mmCIF file of C-alpha atoms in Angstrom:
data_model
loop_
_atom_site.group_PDB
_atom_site.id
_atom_site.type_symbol
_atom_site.label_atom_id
_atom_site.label_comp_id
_atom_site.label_asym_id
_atom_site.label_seq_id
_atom_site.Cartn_x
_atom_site.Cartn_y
_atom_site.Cartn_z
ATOM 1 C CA UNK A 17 132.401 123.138 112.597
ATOM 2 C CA UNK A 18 134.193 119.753 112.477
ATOM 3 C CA UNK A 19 134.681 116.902 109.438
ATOM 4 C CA UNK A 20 132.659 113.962 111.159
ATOM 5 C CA UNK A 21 130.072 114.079 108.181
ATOM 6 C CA UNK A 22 126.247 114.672 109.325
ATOM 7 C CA UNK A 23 125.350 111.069 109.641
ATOM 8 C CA UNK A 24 128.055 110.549 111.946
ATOM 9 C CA UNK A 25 126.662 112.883 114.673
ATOM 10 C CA UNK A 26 124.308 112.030 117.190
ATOM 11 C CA UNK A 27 122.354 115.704 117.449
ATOM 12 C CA UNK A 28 120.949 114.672 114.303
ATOM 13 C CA UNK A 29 119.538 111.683 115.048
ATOM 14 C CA UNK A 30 118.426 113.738 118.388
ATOM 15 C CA UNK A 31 116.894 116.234 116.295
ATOM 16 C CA UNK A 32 114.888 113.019 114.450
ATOM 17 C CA UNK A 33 113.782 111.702 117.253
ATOM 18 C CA UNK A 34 112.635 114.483 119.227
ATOM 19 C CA UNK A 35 110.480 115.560 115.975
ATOM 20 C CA UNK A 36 108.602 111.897 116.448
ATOM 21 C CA UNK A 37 108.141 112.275 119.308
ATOM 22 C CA UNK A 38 105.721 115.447 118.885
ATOM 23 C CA UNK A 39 104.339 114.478 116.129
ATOM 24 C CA UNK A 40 103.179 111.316 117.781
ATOM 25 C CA UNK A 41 101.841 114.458 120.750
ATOM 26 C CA UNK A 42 100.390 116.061 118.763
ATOM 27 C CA UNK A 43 98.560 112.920 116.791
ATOM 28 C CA UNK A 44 97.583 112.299 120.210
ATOM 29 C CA UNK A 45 95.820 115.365 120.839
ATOM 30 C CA UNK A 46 94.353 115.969 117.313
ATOM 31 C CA UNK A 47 93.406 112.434 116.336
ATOM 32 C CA UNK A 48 89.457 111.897 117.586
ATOM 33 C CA UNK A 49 89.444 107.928 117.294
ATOM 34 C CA UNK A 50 91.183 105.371 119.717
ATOM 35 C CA UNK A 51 92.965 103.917 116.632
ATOM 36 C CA UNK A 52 94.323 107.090 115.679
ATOM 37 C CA UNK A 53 95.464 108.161 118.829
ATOM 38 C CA UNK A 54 97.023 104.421 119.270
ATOM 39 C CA UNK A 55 98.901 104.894 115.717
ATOM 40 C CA UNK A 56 100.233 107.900 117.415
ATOM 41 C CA UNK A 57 101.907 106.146 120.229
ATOM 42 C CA UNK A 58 103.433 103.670 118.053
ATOM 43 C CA UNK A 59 104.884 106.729 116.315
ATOM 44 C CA UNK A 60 106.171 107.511 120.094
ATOM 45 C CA UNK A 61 107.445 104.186 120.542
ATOM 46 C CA UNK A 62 109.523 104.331 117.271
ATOM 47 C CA UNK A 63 110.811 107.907 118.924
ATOM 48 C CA UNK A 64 112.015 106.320 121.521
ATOM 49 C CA UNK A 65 113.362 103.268 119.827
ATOM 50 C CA UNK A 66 115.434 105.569 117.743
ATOM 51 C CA UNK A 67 116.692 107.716 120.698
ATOM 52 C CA UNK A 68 117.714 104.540 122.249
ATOM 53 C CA UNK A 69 119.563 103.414 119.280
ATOM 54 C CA UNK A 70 121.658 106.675 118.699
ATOM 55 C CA UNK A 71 122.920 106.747 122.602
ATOM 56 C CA UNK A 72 123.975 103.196 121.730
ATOM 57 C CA UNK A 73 125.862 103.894 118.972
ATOM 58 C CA UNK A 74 127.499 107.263 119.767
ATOM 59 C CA UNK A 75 127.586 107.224 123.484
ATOM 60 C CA UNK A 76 127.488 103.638 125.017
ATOM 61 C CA UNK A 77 130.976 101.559 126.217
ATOM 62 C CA UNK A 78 129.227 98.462 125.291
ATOM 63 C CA UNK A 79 127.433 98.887 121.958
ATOM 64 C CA UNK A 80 125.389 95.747 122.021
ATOM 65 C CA UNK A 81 123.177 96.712 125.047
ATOM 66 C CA UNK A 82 121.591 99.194 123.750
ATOM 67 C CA UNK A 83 120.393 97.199 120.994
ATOM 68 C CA UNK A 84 118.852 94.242 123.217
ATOM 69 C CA UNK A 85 117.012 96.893 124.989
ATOM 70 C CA UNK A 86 115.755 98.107 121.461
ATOM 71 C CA UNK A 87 114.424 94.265 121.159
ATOM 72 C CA UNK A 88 113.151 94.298 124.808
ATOM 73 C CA UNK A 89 110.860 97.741 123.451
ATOM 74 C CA UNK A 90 109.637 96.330 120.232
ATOM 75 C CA UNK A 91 108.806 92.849 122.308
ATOM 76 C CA UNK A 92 106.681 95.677 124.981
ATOM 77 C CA UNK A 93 105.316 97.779 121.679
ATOM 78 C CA UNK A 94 104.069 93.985 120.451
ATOM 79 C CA UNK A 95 102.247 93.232 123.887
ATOM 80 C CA UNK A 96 100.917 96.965 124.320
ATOM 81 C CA UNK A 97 99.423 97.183 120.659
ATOM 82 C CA UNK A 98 97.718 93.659 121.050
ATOM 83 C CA UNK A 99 96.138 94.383 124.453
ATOM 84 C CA UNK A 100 95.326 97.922 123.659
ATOM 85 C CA UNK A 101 93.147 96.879 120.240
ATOM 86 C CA UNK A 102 91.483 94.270 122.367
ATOM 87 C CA UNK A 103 90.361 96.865 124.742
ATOM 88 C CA UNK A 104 89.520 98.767 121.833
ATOM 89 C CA UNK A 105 87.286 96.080 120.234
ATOM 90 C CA UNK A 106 85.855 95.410 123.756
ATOM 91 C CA UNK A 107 84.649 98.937 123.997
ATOM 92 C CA UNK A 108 83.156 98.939 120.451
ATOM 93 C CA UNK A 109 81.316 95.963 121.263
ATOM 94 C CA UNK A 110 79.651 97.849 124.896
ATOM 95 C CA UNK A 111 79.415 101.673 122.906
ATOM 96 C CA UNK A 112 79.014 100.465 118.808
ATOM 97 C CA UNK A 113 81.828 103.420 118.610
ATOM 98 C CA UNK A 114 85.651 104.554 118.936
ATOM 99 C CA UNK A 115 84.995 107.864 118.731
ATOM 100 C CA UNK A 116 86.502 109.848 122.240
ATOM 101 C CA UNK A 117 83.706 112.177 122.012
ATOM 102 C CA UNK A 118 81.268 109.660 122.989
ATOM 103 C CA UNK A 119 82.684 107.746 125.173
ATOM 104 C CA UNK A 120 81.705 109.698 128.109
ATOM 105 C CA UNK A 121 80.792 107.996 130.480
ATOM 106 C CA UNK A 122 82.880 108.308 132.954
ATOM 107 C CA UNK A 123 82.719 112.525 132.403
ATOM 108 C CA UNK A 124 82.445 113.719 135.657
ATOM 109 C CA UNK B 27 127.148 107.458 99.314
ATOM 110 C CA UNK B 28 126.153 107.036 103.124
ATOM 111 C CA UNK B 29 125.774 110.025 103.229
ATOM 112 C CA UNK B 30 122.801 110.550 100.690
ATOM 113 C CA UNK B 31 121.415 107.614 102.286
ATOM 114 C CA UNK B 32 121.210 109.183 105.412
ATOM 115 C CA UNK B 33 119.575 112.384 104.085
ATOM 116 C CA UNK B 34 116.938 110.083 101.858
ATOM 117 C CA UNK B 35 115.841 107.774 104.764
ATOM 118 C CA UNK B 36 116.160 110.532 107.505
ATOM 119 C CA UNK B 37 113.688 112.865 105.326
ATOM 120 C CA UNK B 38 111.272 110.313 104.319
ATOM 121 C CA UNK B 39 111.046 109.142 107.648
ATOM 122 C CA UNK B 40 110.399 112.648 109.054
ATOM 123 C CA UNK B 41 107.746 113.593 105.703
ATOM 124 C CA UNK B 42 105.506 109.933 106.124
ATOM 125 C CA UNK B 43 105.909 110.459 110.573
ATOM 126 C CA UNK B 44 103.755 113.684 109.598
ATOM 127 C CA UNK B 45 102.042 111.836 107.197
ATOM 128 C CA UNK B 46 100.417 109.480 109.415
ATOM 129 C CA UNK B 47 98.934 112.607 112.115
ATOM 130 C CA UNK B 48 98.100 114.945 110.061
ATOM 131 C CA UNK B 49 97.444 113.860 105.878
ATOM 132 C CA UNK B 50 96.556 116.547 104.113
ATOM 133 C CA UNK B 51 94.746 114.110 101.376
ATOM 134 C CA UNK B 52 92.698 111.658 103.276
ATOM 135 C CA UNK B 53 91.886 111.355 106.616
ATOM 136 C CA UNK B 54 90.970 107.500 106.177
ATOM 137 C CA UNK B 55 92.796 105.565 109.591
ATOM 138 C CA UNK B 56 93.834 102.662 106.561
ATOM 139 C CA UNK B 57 96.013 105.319 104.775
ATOM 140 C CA UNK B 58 97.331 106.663 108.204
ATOM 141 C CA UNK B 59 98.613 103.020 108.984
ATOM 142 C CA UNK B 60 100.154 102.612 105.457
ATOM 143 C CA UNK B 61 102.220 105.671 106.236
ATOM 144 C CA UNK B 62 102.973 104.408 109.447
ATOM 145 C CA UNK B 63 104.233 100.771 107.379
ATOM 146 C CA UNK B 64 106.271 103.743 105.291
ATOM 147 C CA UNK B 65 107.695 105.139 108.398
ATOM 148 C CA UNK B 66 109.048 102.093 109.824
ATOM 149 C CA UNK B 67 110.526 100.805 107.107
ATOM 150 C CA UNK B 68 112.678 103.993 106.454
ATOM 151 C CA UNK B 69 113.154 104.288 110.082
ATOM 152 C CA UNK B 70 114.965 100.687 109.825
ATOM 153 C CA UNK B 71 117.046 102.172 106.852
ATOM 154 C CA UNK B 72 118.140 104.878 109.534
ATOM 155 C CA UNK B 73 119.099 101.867 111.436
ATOM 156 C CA UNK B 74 121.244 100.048 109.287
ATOM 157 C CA UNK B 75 123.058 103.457 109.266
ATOM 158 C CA UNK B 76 123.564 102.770 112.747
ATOM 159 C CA UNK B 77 124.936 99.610 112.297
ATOM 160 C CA UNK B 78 121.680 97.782 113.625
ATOM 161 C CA UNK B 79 121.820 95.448 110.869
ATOM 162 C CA UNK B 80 119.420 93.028 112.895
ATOM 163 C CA UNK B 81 117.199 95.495 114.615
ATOM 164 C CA UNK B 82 116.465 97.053 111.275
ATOM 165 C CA UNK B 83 115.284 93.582 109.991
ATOM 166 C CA UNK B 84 113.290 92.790 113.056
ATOM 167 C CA UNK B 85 111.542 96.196 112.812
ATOM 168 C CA UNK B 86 110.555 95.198 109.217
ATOM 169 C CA UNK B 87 109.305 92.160 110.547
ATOM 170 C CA UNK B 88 107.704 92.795 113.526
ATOM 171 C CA UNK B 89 106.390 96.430 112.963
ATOM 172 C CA UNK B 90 105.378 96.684 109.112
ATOM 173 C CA UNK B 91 104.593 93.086 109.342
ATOM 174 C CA UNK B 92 102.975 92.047 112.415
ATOM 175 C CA UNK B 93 101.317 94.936 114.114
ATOM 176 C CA UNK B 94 100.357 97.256 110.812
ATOM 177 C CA UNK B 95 98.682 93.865 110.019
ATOM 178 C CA UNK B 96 96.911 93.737 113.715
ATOM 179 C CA UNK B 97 96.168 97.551 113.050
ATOM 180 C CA UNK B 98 94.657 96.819 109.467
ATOM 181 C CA UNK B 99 92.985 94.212 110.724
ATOM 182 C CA UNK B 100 91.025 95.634 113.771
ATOM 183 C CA UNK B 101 90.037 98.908 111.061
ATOM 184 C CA UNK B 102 88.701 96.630 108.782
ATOM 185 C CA UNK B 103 86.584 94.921 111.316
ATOM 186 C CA UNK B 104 85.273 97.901 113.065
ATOM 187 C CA UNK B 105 84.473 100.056 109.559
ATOM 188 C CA UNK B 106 85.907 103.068 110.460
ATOM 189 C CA UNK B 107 85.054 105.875 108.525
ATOM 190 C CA UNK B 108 87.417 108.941 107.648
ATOM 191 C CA UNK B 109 87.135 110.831 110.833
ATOM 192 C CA UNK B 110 86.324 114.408 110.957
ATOM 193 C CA UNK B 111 88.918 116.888 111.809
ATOM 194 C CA UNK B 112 88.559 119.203 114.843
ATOM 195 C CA UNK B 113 88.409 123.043 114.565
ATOM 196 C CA UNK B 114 91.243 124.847 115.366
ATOM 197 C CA UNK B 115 90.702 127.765 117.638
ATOM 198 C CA UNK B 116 93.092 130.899 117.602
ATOM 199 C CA UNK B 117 93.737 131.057 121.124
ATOM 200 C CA UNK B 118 94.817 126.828 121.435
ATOM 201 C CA UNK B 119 96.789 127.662 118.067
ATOM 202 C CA UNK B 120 98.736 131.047 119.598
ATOM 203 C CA UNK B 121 99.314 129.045 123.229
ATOM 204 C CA UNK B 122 100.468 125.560 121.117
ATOM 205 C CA UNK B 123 102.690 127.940 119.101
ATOM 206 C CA UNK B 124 104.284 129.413 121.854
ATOM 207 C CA UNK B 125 104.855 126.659 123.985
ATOM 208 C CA UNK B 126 106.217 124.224 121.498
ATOM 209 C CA UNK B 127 108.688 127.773 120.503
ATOM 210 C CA UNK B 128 109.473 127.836 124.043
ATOM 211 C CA UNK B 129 110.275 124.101 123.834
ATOM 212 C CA UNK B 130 112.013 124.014 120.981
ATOM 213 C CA UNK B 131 114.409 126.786 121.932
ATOM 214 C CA UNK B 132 115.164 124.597 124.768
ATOM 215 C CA UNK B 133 116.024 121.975 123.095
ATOM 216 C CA UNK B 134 118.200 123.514 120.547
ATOM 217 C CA UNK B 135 120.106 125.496 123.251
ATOM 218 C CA UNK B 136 120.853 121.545 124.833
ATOM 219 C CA UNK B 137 122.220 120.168 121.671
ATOM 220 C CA UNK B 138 124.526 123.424 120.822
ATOM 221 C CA UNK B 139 126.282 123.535 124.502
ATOM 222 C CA UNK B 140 126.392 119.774 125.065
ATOM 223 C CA UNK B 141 129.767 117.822 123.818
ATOM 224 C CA UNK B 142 127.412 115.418 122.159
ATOM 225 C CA UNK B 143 130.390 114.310 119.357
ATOM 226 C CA UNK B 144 131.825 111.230 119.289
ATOM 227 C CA UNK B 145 135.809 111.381 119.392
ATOM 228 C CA UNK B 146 136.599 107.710 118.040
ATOM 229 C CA UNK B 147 133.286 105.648 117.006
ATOM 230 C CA UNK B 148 133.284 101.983 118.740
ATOM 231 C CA UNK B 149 133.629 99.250 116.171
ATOM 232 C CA UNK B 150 130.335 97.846 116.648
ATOM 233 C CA UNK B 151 128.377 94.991 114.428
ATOM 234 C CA UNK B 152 125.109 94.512 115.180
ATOM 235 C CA UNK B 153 125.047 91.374 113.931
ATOM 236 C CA UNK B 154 123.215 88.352 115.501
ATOM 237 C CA UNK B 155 126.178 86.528 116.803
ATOM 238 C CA UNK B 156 126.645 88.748 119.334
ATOM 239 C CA UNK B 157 123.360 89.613 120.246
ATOM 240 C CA UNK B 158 122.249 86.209 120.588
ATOM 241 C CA UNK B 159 125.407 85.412 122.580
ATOM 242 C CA UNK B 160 124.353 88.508 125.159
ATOM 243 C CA UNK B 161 120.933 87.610 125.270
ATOM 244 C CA UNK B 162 121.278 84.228 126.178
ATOM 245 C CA UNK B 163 124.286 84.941 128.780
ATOM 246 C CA UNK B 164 124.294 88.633 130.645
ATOM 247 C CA UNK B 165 120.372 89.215 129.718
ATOM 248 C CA UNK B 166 118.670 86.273 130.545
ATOM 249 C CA UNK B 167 116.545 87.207 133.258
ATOM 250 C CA UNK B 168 115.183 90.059 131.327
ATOM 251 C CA UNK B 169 114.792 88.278 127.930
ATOM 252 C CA UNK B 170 112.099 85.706 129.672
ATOM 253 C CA UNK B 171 110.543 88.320 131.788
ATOM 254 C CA UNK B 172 109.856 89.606 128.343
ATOM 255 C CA UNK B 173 108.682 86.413 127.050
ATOM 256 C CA UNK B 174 106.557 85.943 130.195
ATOM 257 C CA UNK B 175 104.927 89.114 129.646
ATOM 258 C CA UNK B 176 104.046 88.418 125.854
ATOM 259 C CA UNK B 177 101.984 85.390 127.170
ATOM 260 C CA UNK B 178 100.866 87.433 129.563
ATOM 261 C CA UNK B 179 99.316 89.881 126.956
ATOM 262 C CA UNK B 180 98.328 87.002 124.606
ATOM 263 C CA UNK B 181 96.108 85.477 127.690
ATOM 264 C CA UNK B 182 95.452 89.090 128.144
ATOM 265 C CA UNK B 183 93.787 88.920 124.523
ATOM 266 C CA UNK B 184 91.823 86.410 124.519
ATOM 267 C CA UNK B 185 89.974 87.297 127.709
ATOM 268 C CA UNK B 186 89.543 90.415 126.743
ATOM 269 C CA UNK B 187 87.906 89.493 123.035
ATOM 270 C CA UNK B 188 86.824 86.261 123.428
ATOM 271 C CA UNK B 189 82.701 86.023 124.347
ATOM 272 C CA UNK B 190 81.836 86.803 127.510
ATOM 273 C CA UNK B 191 80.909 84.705 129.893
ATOM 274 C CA UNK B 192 77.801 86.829 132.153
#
């Protein structure tokens, strides 16, 4: 419909984005370990990280905010990952397992 | 030539994202993070197309270096084993279906009516310079709250790991 060539136009990189994001979802849903369904939401951050970056370049008046706020996510990502795996080894050490199903004890 | 950059790096990054949920070759958690090191890297290639030329080296660094290695790491010591799939039932597979139609159509109808394009593209280098210049000037406050909180989580870590005290 227009010239600007396809990596020029932000609905792409929209389209990208929004396809991480279920993917990480559904990794969420169907993965049955803690580590897999942690891998998942890194593939949510990166989502995110990418939506982030396309507003900045397409739609923001100042393009360099955007991208500190990319740097303040990854810094978050880097904090969430490294207290979520020590949870994650804490909890192996109490149920010898990482597996959802069996960690049940709080099933009502 | 940008152009079949951008279709390389946006495809690979869409085929390994899959990759790492839902292999259809191995269901080991070490070959889901590998694909996740695979996803990262091209997703910093989609960067660069951006003009992120520093964010798509920190993401290198940082992602497929630090945190795959944290990842690897915390597999190895735990010994996971491939873990089994879960059964798909026909009625969660019809509903998931329909919703994620239902979604999709949503979302498609958004991008056609909005005026997403760009009339004239901002001149914009990502380069360090200016970053630095920003982060050490407008975004200050924000930059050490950041730092604050990554000694928060590294505290965080150790407590949380360490032996514990009864």
């Amino acid at each position: 419909m227009n010239e600007t060539p396809l990596y020029d136009r932000p609905e792409i990189y929209f389209a990208a984005a929004a396809f991480l994001l279920a993917v990480g979802i559904f990794g969420l849903i169907r993965r049955r370990t803690l580590i897999g369904m942690l891998i998942s939401g890194e593939l949510i951050f990166s989502a995110a990280t990418l939506n982030v970056m396309a507003f900045n370049r397409f739609r923001a008046p100042d393009p360099a905010v955007g991208q500190i706020f990319v740097l303040f996510i990854m810094g978050l990502a880097a904090a969430e990952v490294g207290i979520a795996l020590s949870i994650i080894i804490a909890v192996y050490r109490n149920y010898r397992s990482v597996k959802t199903k069996e960690l049940s004890e709080l099933n009502g | 030539m940008q152009d079949i950059l951008f279709y390389i790096f946006a495809s690979l990054t869409l085929v390994f994202g899959f990759f790492v949920i839902a292999n259809p070759f191995s269901r080991n958690p070490v070959t889901s993070a590998m694909f996740l090191v695979l996803t990262i890297i091209s997703l910093a290639g989609l960067f660069v197309l951006l003009h992120a030329f520093f964010l798509a080296v920190v993401q290198v660094l940082v992602y497929a270096g630090a945190v795959i290695v944290l990842f690897l790491f915390v597999i190895m010591l735990l010994d996971l084993k491939a873990e089994e799939q879960r059964k798909l039932r026909t009625f969660a597979v019809i509903g998931g279906v329909i919703s994620v139609g239902a979604i999709l159509a949503i979302f498609l109808q958004s991008l056609a009516s909005s005026p997403l394009h760009a009339d004239e593209l901002p001149l914009l280098e990502g380069g360090t310079a200016q970053l630095g210049k920003l982060l050490f000037t407008q975004y200050l406050l924000p930059f050490e709250i950041v730092s604050v909180l990554l000694l928060v989580a590294m505290v965080g870590v150790v407590l949380l790991s360490g032996k514990e005290a009864k």
